[in-house]
Amino acid sequence: MCGVLGFATVGGLDTGVSDTLAGRLRDLMTHRGPDGAGLWRAPPAPNGASNVVLAHRRLAVIDTSAAGAQPMTTADRRFALVYNGELYNDAEVRGELTALGERFTTTCDTQTVLLALARWGVAALPRFRGMFALAFYDTRERILLLARDPLGVKPMFYFVAPREGDRPPLVIFASEPRPILEHPRVPCRPDLAVASAYLTTIRTTLGERTLFEGVRTLRPGELLRIDLGSPDGAIRLELSSHWTGPRPGAAPPDAPERLRRALTDSVRAHRRSDVPACTLLSGGLDSAVITTLASAQAGTVRTYASGAEDDPGGDLESASVVAAALGARHAAAPVSARLFADRWPELTGSMGLPLSTPNEVAINHLARRLRADGQVVALSGEGADELLAGYESPMSAALDWEARAGAGSGAGRGDGWRHQLHAGAWMPLELKAAFLNPHVWKALESDAALTSFYRGEFAACVAEAGPGLAAHLRFQRRVNLPGLLQRLDSATMLASVESRTPFADRVMAELVEPWPMTLKFDPARVPAGKVVLRDAFTGRVPDLALTRPKASFPLPFQGWLAPAAPVLGASRLCGEVFAPSALEMVERDPARHWRLAWPMINLALWGRVWWP
């Protein structure tokens, strides 16, 4: 797990990025890679110009020797790679390449990715089972590829600076927004359309757009091909997908057994590490399944839980019971109101972004605890709910909406995006005309960007998964899951911990997403969600985990908002965005208006970082 950074311009021209500047921006991500740093420049043109600079911070997990250092190049120096992630089918891909005559000098999966891309080009990407965000440069053809894994476990951001006088156009990309924004050619301005979307969704991206104007993110499964060899001096970008969601299929008669075998294999693949690994255990089904399988494969497993202190029956207590039943070596990282008040602005300042969910504080606290114990890799249960319908209340609400919308006829179901937008809203759209300054709301065209995105995404979900409840579940995977994975990545990487997700895995998605909804959600059962997963592990995981409602490190944050509320009145950004009456109401009683207070205070804390 690492931090990647790069700068690219047209061949024959220079990026204008010195080693000093590249190193400074790279080292803003030292938390992502405390074990090493590297810098590479493309071979200079006759005029001495180098048109590509790649930089890397390394968290050494596989082949911790210097042989695994990045940026990594092929023996002939034609191809260069910076890579953030893990390749879980490394042995298989490496075997194919070896049979074709490729020679390996390391056991690091980075070399496998490099040689695969060098031999097969973009056709290598569908062969990869793993989490990754990578940049790959062909010095001969002057083609730069940026790619992100199918489910969006690892992030990639980029910005395209236009030609300015004698300065050529410049592409800047990184694992986090901050190194991009600290470059002198990148203006730091808020994208108010995304900020407004955040108020409703608490997601820090809206499709490819981020909270910063002009800074884009690759979406899950996307490939950006950047042609730096244009004779007219222009940079040409071509965006495409290297993976799309599976189509509906039939229910296999042995679905529970298939799922159990697939998860066993996935946990085994995700456990591969040359450094200590553990599991995050909430006491719920998903993390209990992962811990059960890891224990069967490795013996005693170290487990870690977080949650609110003094919460009988909460995550800390439940995780302790499940860990004891599994014979795990368990530790807890309780969160108090005081710790929450301290860590919330600290995390916002470190990431340069508002938090998405309050339990981001708990995840980061947990990561700090396990890292202090010498653990570097942590397996998490993220992804099970979005693949197997684990969110019972949202799924039940969608089922009711479908029944009302069409009564089985399909009429009106093209408007399923409206349900998704309004059912999960923190700040409903109908409040914004009163809450936002009139000129802001007018400029946003009544959240046109947000509604357009939801409409397009839901249409894509219907096209992939079919109409009805399946489209709503696919929407959770396409839209909700990337936000949760970004939360997990940010919160753990700030503590230099690599989080891995055996459920949020391409092979797992390709297995279970074609299965009909009857295997995933049954309103006649209690619990109603993740039916096939419960059937697969009944009698194999502790009973508490099978029957406990969905949790995942929840915090009673509603009562913890008051200490941060005064930041609203002091925020220059919020003063420009919100009506004074809205700020006054929420600041006066944030606990009562907690669904409004959480995103509003987060925007204020975010604004304080960039526009004090």
PDB file of N, CA and C in Angstrom, residues 393-463:
ATOM      1  N   SER A 393     -33.114  -1.779   6.304  1.00  0.00           N
ATOM      2  CA  SER A 393     -34.068  -0.669   6.220  1.00  0.00           C
ATOM      3  C   SER A 393     -34.089  -0.048   4.828  1.00  0.00           C
ATOM      4  N   PRO A 394     -32.929   0.287   4.225  1.00  0.00           N
ATOM      5  CA  PRO A 394     -32.965   0.812   2.861  1.00  0.00           C
ATOM      6  C   PRO A 394     -33.549  -0.164   1.846  1.00  0.00           C
ATOM      7  N   MET A 395     -33.258  -1.462   1.995  1.00  0.00           N
ATOM      8  CA  MET A 395     -33.802  -2.420   1.045  1.00  0.00           C
ATOM      9  C   MET A 395     -35.314  -2.559   1.208  1.00  0.00           C
ATOM     10  N   SER A 396     -35.795  -2.544   2.445  1.00  0.00           N
ATOM     11  CA  SER A 396     -37.240  -2.618   2.671  1.00  0.00           C
ATOM     12  C   SER A 396     -37.941  -1.385   2.125  1.00  0.00           C
ATOM     13  N   ALA A 397     -37.319  -0.226   2.314  1.00  0.00           N
ATOM     14  CA  ALA A 397     -37.896   1.006   1.788  1.00  0.00           C
ATOM     15  C   ALA A 397     -37.943   0.982   0.269  1.00  0.00           C
ATOM     16  N   ALA A 398     -36.882   0.465  -0.364  1.00  0.00           N
ATOM     17  CA  ALA A 398     -36.869   0.372  -1.822  1.00  0.00           C
ATOM     18  C   ALA A 398     -37.921  -0.608  -2.309  1.00  0.00           C
ATOM     19  N   LEU A 399     -38.109  -1.699  -1.584  1.00  0.00           N
ATOM     20  CA  LEU A 399     -39.125  -2.682  -1.958  1.00  0.00           C
ATOM     21  C   LEU A 399     -40.510  -2.059  -1.889  1.00  0.00           C
ATOM     22  N   ASP A 400     -40.775  -1.290  -0.840  1.00  0.00           N
ATOM     23  CA  ASP A 400     -42.062  -0.609  -0.706  1.00  0.00           C
ATOM     24  C   ASP A 400     -42.253   0.407  -1.830  1.00  0.00           C
ATOM     25  N   TRP A 401     -41.185   1.139  -2.141  1.00  0.00           N
ATOM     26  CA  TRP A 401     -41.283   2.139  -3.207  1.00  0.00           C
ATOM     27  C   TRP A 401     -41.599   1.468  -4.539  1.00  0.00           C
ATOM     28  N   GLU A 402     -40.931   0.350  -4.810  1.00  0.00           N
ATOM     29  CA  GLU A 402     -41.184  -0.360  -6.055  1.00  0.00           C
ATOM     30  C   GLU A 402     -42.636  -0.825  -6.132  1.00  0.00           C
ATOM     31  N   ALA A 403     -43.165  -1.299  -5.001  1.00  0.00           N
ATOM     32  CA  ALA A 403     -44.555  -1.760  -4.996  1.00  0.00           C
ATOM     33  C   ALA A 403     -45.512  -0.604  -5.275  1.00  0.00           C
ATOM     34  N   ARG A 404     -45.237   0.550  -4.680  1.00  0.00           N
ATOM     35  CA  ARG A 404     -46.104   1.709  -4.892  1.00  0.00           C
ATOM     36  C   ARG A 404     -45.943   2.274  -6.299  1.00  0.00           C
ATOM     37  N   ALA A 405     -44.694   2.244  -6.813  1.00  0.00           N
ATOM     38  CA  ALA A 405     -44.428   2.870  -8.102  1.00  0.00           C
ATOM     39  C   ALA A 405     -45.071   2.130  -9.262  1.00  0.00           C
ATOM     40  N   GLY A 406     -45.077   0.816  -9.203  1.00  0.00           N
ATOM     41  CA  GLY A 406     -45.565   0.091 -10.369  1.00  0.00           C
ATOM     42  C   GLY A 406     -46.520  -1.037 -10.081  1.00  0.00           C
ATOM     43  N   ALA A 407     -46.686  -1.382  -8.814  1.00  0.00           N
ATOM     44  CA  ALA A 407     -47.568  -2.494  -8.449  1.00  0.00           C
ATOM     45  C   ALA A 407     -47.273  -3.731  -9.304  1.00  0.00           C
ATOM     46  N   GLY A 408     -45.971  -3.921  -9.574  1.00  0.00           N
ATOM     47  CA  GLY A 408     -45.552  -5.092 -10.338  1.00  0.00           C
ATOM     48  C   GLY A 408     -45.548  -4.893 -11.828  1.00  0.00           C
ATOM     49  N   SER A 409     -46.030  -3.740 -12.323  1.00  0.00           N
ATOM     50  CA  SER A 409     -46.106  -3.535 -13.772  1.00  0.00           C
ATOM     51  C   SER A 409     -44.869  -2.885 -14.344  1.00  0.00           C
ATOM     52  N   GLY A 410     -44.040  -2.322 -13.467  1.00  0.00           N
ATOM     53  CA  GLY A 410     -42.854  -1.631 -13.942  1.00  0.00           C
ATOM     54  C   GLY A 410     -43.086  -0.166 -14.216  1.00  0.00           C
ATOM     55  N   ALA A 411     -44.316   0.310 -14.114  1.00  0.00           N
ATOM     56  CA  ALA A 411     -44.613   1.709 -14.411  1.00  0.00           C
ATOM     57  C   ALA A 411     -43.940   2.620 -13.401  1.00  0.00           C
ATOM     58  N   GLY A 412     -43.257   3.633 -13.912  1.00  0.00           N
ATOM     59  CA  GLY A 412     -42.617   4.622 -13.038  1.00  0.00           C
ATOM     60  C   GLY A 412     -41.295   4.197 -12.473  1.00  0.00           C
ATOM     61  N   ARG A 413     -40.841   3.016 -12.801  1.00  0.00           N
ATOM     62  CA  ARG A 413     -39.612   2.550 -12.160  1.00  0.00           C
ATOM     63  C   ARG A 413     -38.364   3.232 -12.690  1.00  0.00           C
ATOM     64  N   GLY A 414     -38.463   3.906 -13.789  1.00  0.00           N
ATOM     65  CA  GLY A 414     -37.329   4.682 -14.254  1.00  0.00           C
ATOM     66  C   GLY A 414     -36.992   5.826 -13.324  1.00  0.00           C
ATOM     67  N   ASP A 415     -37.898   6.117 -12.383  1.00  0.00           N
ATOM     68  CA  ASP A 415     -37.663   7.179 -11.411  1.00  0.00           C
ATOM     69  C   ASP A 415     -37.105   6.645 -10.099  1.00  0.00           C
ATOM     70  N   GLY A 416     -36.549   5.449 -10.111  1.00  0.00           N
ATOM     71  CA  GLY A 416     -35.990   4.897  -8.886  1.00  0.00           C
ATOM     72  C   GLY A 416     -34.903   5.763  -8.288  1.00  0.00           C
ATOM     73  N   TRP A 417     -34.267   6.587  -9.123  1.00  0.00           N
ATOM     74  CA  TRP A 417     -33.234   7.494  -8.628  1.00  0.00           C
ATOM     75  C   TRP A 417     -33.812   8.474  -7.613  1.00  0.00           C
ATOM     76  N   ARG A 418     -35.088   8.858  -7.806  1.00  0.00           N
ATOM     77  CA  ARG A 418     -35.701   9.800  -6.857  1.00  0.00           C
ATOM     78  C   ARG A 418     -35.779   9.188  -5.465  1.00  0.00           C
ATOM     79  N   HIS A 419     -36.147   7.920  -5.420  1.00  0.00           N
ATOM     80  CA  HIS A 419     -36.193   7.249  -4.121  1.00  0.00           C
ATOM     81  C   HIS A 419     -34.812   7.207  -3.488  1.00  0.00           C
ATOM     82  N   GLN A 420     -33.793   6.826  -4.261  1.00  0.00           N
ATOM     83  CA  GLN A 420     -32.441   6.744  -3.722  1.00  0.00           C
ATOM     84  C   GLN A 420     -31.960   8.106  -3.215  1.00  0.00           C
ATOM     85  N   LEU A 421     -32.305   9.158  -3.926  1.00  0.00           N
ATOM     86  CA  LEU A 421     -31.850  10.486  -3.545  1.00  0.00           C
ATOM     87  C   LEU A 421     -32.528  10.975  -2.278  1.00  0.00           C
ATOM     88  N   HIS A 422     -33.823  10.752  -2.168  1.00  0.00           N
ATOM     89  CA  HIS A 422     -34.569  11.317  -1.044  1.00  0.00           C
ATOM     90  C   HIS A 422     -34.557  10.419   0.192  1.00  0.00           C
ATOM     91  N   ALA A 423     -34.529   9.107   0.002  1.00  0.00           N
ATOM     92  CA  ALA A 423     -34.608   8.202   1.154  1.00  0.00           C
ATOM     93  C   ALA A 423     -33.390   8.304   2.056  1.00  0.00           C
ATOM     94  N   GLY A 424     -32.228   8.560   1.475  1.00  0.00           N
ATOM     95  CA  GLY A 424     -31.006   8.603   2.278  1.00  0.00           C
ATOM     96  C   GLY A 424     -30.487   9.995   2.535  1.00  0.00           C
ATOM     97  N   ALA A 425     -31.307  11.023   2.281  1.00  0.00           N
ATOM     98  CA  ALA A 425     -30.815  12.398   2.353  1.00  0.00           C
ATOM     99  C   ALA A 425     -30.553  12.846   3.786  1.00  0.00           C
ATOM    100  N   TRP A 426     -29.420  13.478   3.994  1.00  0.00           N
ATOM    101  CA  TRP A 426     -29.141  14.147   5.261  1.00  0.00           C
ATOM    102  C   TRP A 426     -29.784  15.533   5.244  1.00  0.00           C
ATOM    103  N   MET A 427     -29.437  16.356   4.282  1.00  0.00           N
ATOM    104  CA  MET A 427     -30.144  17.609   4.075  1.00  0.00           C
ATOM    105  C   MET A 427     -31.015  17.445   2.828  1.00  0.00           C
ATOM    106  N   PRO A 428     -32.319  17.298   2.997  1.00  0.00           N
ATOM    107  CA  PRO A 428     -33.200  17.094   1.839  1.00  0.00           C
ATOM    108  C   PRO A 428     -33.153  18.276   0.883  1.00  0.00           C
ATOM    109  N   LEU A 429     -33.352  17.986  -0.383  1.00  0.00           N
ATOM    110  CA  LEU A 429     -33.309  19.044  -1.389  1.00  0.00           C
ATOM    111  C   LEU A 429     -34.335  20.125  -1.129  1.00  0.00           C
ATOM    112  N   GLU A 430     -35.499  19.739  -0.587  1.00  0.00           N
ATOM    113  CA  GLU A 430     -36.558  20.719  -0.378  1.00  0.00           C
ATOM    114  C   GLU A 430     -36.220  21.749   0.702  1.00  0.00           C
ATOM    115  N   LEU A 431     -35.204  21.481   1.522  1.00  0.00           N
ATOM    116  CA  LEU A 431     -34.780  22.453   2.530  1.00  0.00           C
ATOM    117  C   LEU A 431     -33.772  23.459   1.996  1.00  0.00           C
ATOM    118  N   LYS A 432     -33.140  23.137   0.893  1.00  0.00           N
ATOM    119  CA  LYS A 432     -31.973  23.916   0.488  1.00  0.00           C
ATOM    120  C   LYS A 432     -32.312  25.334   0.044  1.00  0.00           C
ATOM    121  N   ALA A 433     -33.486  25.543  -0.513  1.00  0.00           N
ATOM    122  CA  ALA A 433     -33.861  26.891  -0.924  1.00  0.00           C
ATOM    123  C   ALA A 433     -33.878  27.836   0.267  1.00  0.00           C
ATOM    124  N   ALA A 434     -34.211  27.303   1.441  1.00  0.00           N
ATOM    125  CA  ALA A 434     -34.229  28.127   2.651  1.00  0.00           C
ATOM    126  C   ALA A 434     -32.880  28.137   3.357  1.00  0.00           C
ATOM    127  N   PHE A 435     -32.104  27.077   3.212  1.00  0.00           N
ATOM    128  CA  PHE A 435     -30.855  26.955   3.959  1.00  0.00           C
ATOM    129  C   PHE A 435     -29.665  27.595   3.240  1.00  0.00           C
ATOM    130  N   LEU A 436     -29.651  27.551   1.911  1.00  0.00           N
ATOM    131  CA  LEU A 436     -28.526  28.112   1.179  1.00  0.00           C
ATOM    132  C   LEU A 436     -28.813  29.568   0.811  1.00  0.00           C
ATOM    133  N   ASN A 437     -27.726  30.329   0.682  1.00  0.00           N
ATOM    134  CA  ASN A 437     -27.893  31.690   0.204  1.00  0.00           C
ATOM    135  C   ASN A 437     -28.555  31.667  -1.172  1.00  0.00           C
ATOM    136  N   PRO A 438     -29.493  32.572  -1.425  1.00  0.00           N
ATOM    137  CA  PRO A 438     -30.256  32.525  -2.684  1.00  0.00           C
ATOM    138  C   PRO A 438     -29.373  32.518  -3.931  1.00  0.00           C
ATOM    139  N   HIS A 439     -28.294  33.310  -3.934  1.00  0.00           N
ATOM    140  CA  HIS A 439     -27.456  33.355  -5.132  1.00  0.00           C
ATOM    141  C   HIS A 439     -26.730  32.037  -5.359  1.00  0.00           C
ATOM    142  N   VAL A 440     -26.397  31.327  -4.258  1.00  0.00           N
ATOM    143  CA  VAL A 440     -25.749  30.020  -4.386  1.00  0.00           C
ATOM    144  C   VAL A 440     -26.729  29.005  -4.948  1.00  0.00           C
ATOM    145  N   TRP A 441     -27.923  28.969  -4.393  1.00  0.00           N
ATOM    146  CA  TRP A 441     -28.923  28.016  -4.834  1.00  0.00           C
ATOM    147  C   TRP A 441     -29.295  28.247  -6.299  1.00  0.00           C
ATOM    148  N   LYS A 442     -29.354  29.513  -6.708  1.00  0.00           N
ATOM    149  CA  LYS A 442     -29.646  29.826  -8.104  1.00  0.00           C
ATOM    150  C   LYS A 442     -28.510  29.363  -9.009  1.00  0.00           C
ATOM    151  N   ALA A 443     -27.275  29.602  -8.580  1.00  0.00           N
ATOM    152  CA  ALA A 443     -26.125  29.191  -9.388  1.00  0.00           C
ATOM    153  C   ALA A 443     -26.060  27.670  -9.529  1.00  0.00           C
ATOM    154  N   LEU A 444     -26.528  26.955  -8.515  1.00  0.00           N
ATOM    155  CA  LEU A 444     -26.515  25.492  -8.552  1.00  0.00           C
ATOM    156  C   LEU A 444     -27.685  24.924  -9.348  1.00  0.00           C
ATOM    157  N   GLU A 445     -28.567  25.791  -9.802  1.00  0.00           N
ATOM    158  CA  GLU A 445     -29.743  25.368 -10.571  1.00  0.00           C
ATOM    159  C   GLU A 445     -30.512  24.278  -9.840  1.00  0.00           C
ATOM    160  N   SER A 446     -30.750  24.548  -8.548  1.00  0.00           N
ATOM    161  CA  SER A 446     -31.534  23.630  -7.708  1.00  0.00           C
ATOM    162  C   SER A 446     -30.953  22.214  -7.682  1.00  0.00           C
ATOM    163  N   ASP A 447     -29.632  22.144  -7.531  1.00  0.00           N
ATOM    164  CA  ASP A 447     -28.930  20.856  -7.437  1.00  0.00           C
ATOM    165  C   ASP A 447     -29.046  20.038  -8.722  1.00  0.00           C
ATOM    166  N   ALA A 448     -28.946  20.724  -9.844  1.00  0.00           N
ATOM    167  CA  ALA A 448     -29.059  20.028 -11.134  1.00  0.00           C
ATOM    168  C   ALA A 448     -27.978  18.963 -11.304  1.00  0.00           C
ATOM    169  N   ALA A 449     -26.757  19.255 -10.843  1.00  0.00           N
ATOM    170  CA  ALA A 449     -25.672  18.280 -10.999  1.00  0.00           C
ATOM    171  C   ALA A 449     -25.953  17.011 -10.208  1.00  0.00           C
ATOM    172  N   LEU A 450     -26.486  17.170  -9.003  1.00  0.00           N
ATOM    173  CA  LEU A 450     -26.785  16.013  -8.155  1.00  0.00           C
ATOM    174  C   LEU A 450     -27.901  15.172  -8.743  1.00  0.00           C
ATOM    175  N   THR A 451     -28.986  15.804  -9.143  1.00  0.00           N
ATOM    176  CA  THR A 451     -30.111  15.037  -9.681  1.00  0.00           C
ATOM    177  C   THR A 451     -29.748  14.377 -11.005  1.00  0.00           C
ATOM    178  N   SER A 452     -28.950  15.057 -11.820  1.00  0.00           N
ATOM    179  CA  SER A 452     -28.526  14.457 -13.090  1.00  0.00           C
ATOM    180  C   SER A 452     -27.659  13.233 -12.843  1.00  0.00           C
ATOM    181  N   PHE A 453     -26.769  13.321 -11.871  1.00  0.00           N
ATOM    182  CA  PHE A 453     -25.906  12.182 -11.559  1.00  0.00           C
ATOM    183  C   PHE A 453     -26.737  10.992 -11.087  1.00  0.00           C
ATOM    184  N   TYR A 454     -27.674  11.209 -10.178  1.00  0.00           N
ATOM    185  CA  TYR A 454     -28.503  10.117  -9.665  1.00  0.00           C
ATOM    186  C   TYR A 454     -29.340   9.490 -10.780  1.00  0.00           C
ATOM    187  N   ARG A 455     -29.883  10.338 -11.643  1.00  0.00           N
ATOM    188  CA  ARG A 455     -30.696   9.820 -12.739  1.00  0.00           C
ATOM    189  C   ARG A 455     -29.850   8.917 -13.650  1.00  0.00           C
ATOM    190  N   GLY A 456     -28.666   9.379 -14.007  1.00  0.00           N
ATOM    191  CA  GLY A 456     -27.805   8.594 -14.879  1.00  0.00           C
ATOM    192  C   GLY A 456     -27.311   7.317 -14.235  1.00  0.00           C
ATOM    193  N   GLU A 457     -26.945   7.398 -12.969  1.00  0.00           N
ATOM    194  CA  GLU A 457     -26.445   6.209 -12.285  1.00  0.00           C
ATOM    195  C   GLU A 457     -27.530   5.149 -12.129  1.00  0.00           C
ATOM    196  N   PHE A 458     -28.742   5.591 -11.790  1.00  0.00           N
ATOM    197  CA  PHE A 458     -29.799   4.586 -11.617  1.00  0.00           C
ATOM    198  C   PHE A 458     -30.163   3.945 -12.948  1.00  0.00           C
ATOM    199  N   ALA A 459     -30.140   4.724 -14.027  1.00  0.00           N
ATOM    200  CA  ALA A 459     -30.395   4.143 -15.344  1.00  0.00           C
ATOM    201  C   ALA A 459     -29.337   3.089 -15.674  1.00  0.00           C
ATOM    202  N   ALA A 460     -28.082   3.359 -15.328  1.00  0.00           N
ATOM    203  CA  ALA A 460     -27.023   2.378 -15.561  1.00  0.00           C
ATOM    204  C   ALA A 460     -27.248   1.131 -14.718  1.00  0.00           C
ATOM    205  N   CYS A 461     -27.745   1.297 -13.514  1.00  0.00           N
ATOM    206  CA  CYS A 461     -28.011   0.147 -12.639  1.00  0.00           C
ATOM    207  C   CYS A 461     -29.128  -0.723 -13.202  1.00  0.00           C
ATOM    208  N   VAL A 462     -30.181  -0.095 -13.740  1.00  0.00           N
ATOM    209  CA  VAL A 462     -31.259  -0.861 -14.363  1.00  0.00           C
ATOM    210  C   VAL A 462     -30.731  -1.617 -15.579  1.00  0.00           C
ATOM    211  N   ALA A 463     -29.873  -0.950 -16.365  1.00  0.00           N
ATOM    212  CA  ALA A 463     -29.312  -1.598 -17.558  1.00  0.00           C
ATOM    213  C   ALA A 463     -28.436  -2.793 -17.188  1.00  0.00           C
TER     214      ALA A 463
END
